[in-house]
Short mmCIF file of N, CA, C and O in Angstrom, two decimals:
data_model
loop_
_atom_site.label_atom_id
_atom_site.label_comp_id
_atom_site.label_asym_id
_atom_site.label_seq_id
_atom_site.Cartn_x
_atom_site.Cartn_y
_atom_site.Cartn_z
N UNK J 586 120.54 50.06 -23.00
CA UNK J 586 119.86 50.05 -24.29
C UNK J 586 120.30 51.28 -25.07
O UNK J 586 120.03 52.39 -24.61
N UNK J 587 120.85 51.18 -26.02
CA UNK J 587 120.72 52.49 -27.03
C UNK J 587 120.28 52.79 -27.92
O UNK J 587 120.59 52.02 -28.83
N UNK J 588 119.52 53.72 -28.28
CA UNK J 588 118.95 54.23 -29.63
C UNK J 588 117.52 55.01 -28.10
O UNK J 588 117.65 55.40 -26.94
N UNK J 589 116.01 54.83 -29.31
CA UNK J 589 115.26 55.54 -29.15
C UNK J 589 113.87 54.10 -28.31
O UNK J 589 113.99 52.90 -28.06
N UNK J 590 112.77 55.05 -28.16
CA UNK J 590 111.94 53.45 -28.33
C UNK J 590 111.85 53.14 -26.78
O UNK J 590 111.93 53.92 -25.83
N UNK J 591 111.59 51.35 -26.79
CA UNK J 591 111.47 51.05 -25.93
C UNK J 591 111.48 49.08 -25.73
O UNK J 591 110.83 48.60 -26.67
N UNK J 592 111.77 48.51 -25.24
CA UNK J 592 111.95 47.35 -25.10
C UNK J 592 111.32 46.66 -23.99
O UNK J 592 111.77 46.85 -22.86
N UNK J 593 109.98 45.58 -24.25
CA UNK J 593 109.35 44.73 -23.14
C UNK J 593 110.08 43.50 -22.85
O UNK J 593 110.30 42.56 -23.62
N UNK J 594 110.41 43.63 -21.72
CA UNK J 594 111.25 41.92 -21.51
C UNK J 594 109.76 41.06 -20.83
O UNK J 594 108.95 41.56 -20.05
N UNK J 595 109.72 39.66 -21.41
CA UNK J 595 108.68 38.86 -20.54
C UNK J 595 109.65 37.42 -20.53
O UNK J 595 110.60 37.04 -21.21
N UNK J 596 109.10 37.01 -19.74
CA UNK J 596 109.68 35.47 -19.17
C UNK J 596 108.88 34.93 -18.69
O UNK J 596 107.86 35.47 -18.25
N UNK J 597 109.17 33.61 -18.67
CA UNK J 597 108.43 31.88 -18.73
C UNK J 597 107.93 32.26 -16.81
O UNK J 597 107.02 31.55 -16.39
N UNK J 598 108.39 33.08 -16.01
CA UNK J 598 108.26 33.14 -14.52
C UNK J 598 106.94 34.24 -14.59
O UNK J 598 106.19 34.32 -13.62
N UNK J 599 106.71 35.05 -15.77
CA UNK J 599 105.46 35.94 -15.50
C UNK J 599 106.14 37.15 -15.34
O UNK J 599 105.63 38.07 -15.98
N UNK J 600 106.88 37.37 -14.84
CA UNK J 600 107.94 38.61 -15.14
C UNK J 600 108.19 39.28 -16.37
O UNK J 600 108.65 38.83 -17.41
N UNK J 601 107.61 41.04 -15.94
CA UNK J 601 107.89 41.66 -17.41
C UNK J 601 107.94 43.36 -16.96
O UNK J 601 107.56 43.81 -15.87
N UNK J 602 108.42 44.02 -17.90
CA UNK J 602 109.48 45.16 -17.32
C UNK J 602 109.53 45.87 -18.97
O UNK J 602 109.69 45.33 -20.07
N UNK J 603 109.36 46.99 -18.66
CA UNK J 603 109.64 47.34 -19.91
C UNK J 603 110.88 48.38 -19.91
O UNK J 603 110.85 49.22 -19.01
N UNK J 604 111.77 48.42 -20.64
CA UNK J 604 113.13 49.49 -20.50
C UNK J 604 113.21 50.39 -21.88
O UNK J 604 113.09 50.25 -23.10
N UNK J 605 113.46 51.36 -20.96
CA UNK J 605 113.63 52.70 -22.22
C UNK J 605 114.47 52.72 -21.93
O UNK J 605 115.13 52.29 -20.99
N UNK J 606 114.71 53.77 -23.54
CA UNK J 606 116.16 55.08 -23.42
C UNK J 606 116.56 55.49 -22.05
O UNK J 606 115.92 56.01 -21.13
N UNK J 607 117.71 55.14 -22.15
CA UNK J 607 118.59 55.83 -20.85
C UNK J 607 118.37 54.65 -19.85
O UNK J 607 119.33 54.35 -19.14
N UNK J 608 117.17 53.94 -19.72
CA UNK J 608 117.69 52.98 -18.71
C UNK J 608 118.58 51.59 -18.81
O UNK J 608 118.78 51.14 -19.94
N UNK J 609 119.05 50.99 -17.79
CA UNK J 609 119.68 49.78 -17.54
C UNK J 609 119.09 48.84 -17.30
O UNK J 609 118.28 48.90 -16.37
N UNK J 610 119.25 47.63 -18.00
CA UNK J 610 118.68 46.33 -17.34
C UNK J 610 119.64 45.44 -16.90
O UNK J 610 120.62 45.40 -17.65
N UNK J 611 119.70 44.59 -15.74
CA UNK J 611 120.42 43.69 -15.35
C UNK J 611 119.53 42.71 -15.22
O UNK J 611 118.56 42.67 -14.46
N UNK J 612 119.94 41.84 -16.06
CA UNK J 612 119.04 39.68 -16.27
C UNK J 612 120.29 38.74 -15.90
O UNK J 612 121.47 38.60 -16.20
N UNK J 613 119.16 38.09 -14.93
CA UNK J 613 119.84 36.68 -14.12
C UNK J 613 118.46 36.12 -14.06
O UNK J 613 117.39 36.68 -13.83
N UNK J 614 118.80 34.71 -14.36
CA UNK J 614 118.02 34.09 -14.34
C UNK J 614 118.04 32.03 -14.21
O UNK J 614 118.75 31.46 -15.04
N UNK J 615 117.63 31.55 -13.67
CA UNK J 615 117.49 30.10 -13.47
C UNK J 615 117.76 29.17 -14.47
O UNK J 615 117.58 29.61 -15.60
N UNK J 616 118.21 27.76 -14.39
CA UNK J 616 118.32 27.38 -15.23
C UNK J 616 116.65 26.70 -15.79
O UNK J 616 115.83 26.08 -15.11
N UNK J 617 116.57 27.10 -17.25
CA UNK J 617 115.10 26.21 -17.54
C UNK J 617 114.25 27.66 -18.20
O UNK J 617 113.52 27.63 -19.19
N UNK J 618 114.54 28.87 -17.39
CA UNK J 618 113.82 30.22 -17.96
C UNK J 618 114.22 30.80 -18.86
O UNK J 618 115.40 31.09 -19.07
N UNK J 619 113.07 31.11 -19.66
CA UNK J 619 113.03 31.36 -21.52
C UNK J 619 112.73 33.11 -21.41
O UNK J 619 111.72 33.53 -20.85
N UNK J 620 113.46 33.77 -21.86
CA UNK J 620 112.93 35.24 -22.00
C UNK J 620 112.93 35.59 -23.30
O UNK J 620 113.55 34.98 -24.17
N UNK J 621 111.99 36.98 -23.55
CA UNK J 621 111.84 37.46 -24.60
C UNK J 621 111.74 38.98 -24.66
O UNK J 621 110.96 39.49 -23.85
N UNK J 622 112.41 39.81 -25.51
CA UNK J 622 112.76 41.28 -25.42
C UNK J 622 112.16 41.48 -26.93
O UNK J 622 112.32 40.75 -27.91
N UNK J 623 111.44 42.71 -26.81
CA UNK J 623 110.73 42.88 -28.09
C UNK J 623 110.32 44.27 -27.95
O UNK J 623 110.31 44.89 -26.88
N UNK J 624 109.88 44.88 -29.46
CA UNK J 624 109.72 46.43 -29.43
C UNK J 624 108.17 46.03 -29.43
O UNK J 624 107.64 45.31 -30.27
N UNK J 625 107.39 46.77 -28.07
CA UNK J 625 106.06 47.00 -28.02
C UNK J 625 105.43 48.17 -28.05
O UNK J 625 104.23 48.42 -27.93
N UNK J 626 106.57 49.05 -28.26
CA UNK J 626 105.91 50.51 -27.98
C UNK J 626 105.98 51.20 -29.52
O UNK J 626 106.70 50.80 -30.44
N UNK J 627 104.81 52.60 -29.57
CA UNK J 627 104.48 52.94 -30.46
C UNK J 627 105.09 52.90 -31.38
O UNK J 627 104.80 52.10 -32.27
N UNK J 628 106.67 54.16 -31.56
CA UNK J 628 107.66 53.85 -32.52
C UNK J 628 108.80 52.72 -32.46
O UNK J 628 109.02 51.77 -31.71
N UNK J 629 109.58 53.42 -33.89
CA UNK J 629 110.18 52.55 -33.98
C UNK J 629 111.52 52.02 -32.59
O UNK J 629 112.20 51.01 -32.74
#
């Protein structure tokens, strides 16, 4: 991820993770599962 902030991933399995600055995410996933990445945290 780059910039500032923070990013919630959720998915159709109930699975959710939130990734900041500086970290890595690696997504694999099934066929049929819907995800969604969105800014939930305070700033921008």
């Amino acid at each position: 991820m780059g910039g500032r902030g923070e990013l919630t991933h959720r998915d159709t399995t109930g699975h959710e993770t939130t990734v900041r600055a500086g970290d890595v995410q690696r997504l694999s996933s099934a066929s049929g599962v819907r995800h969604v990445e969105r800014n939930d945290g305070a700033g921008p």
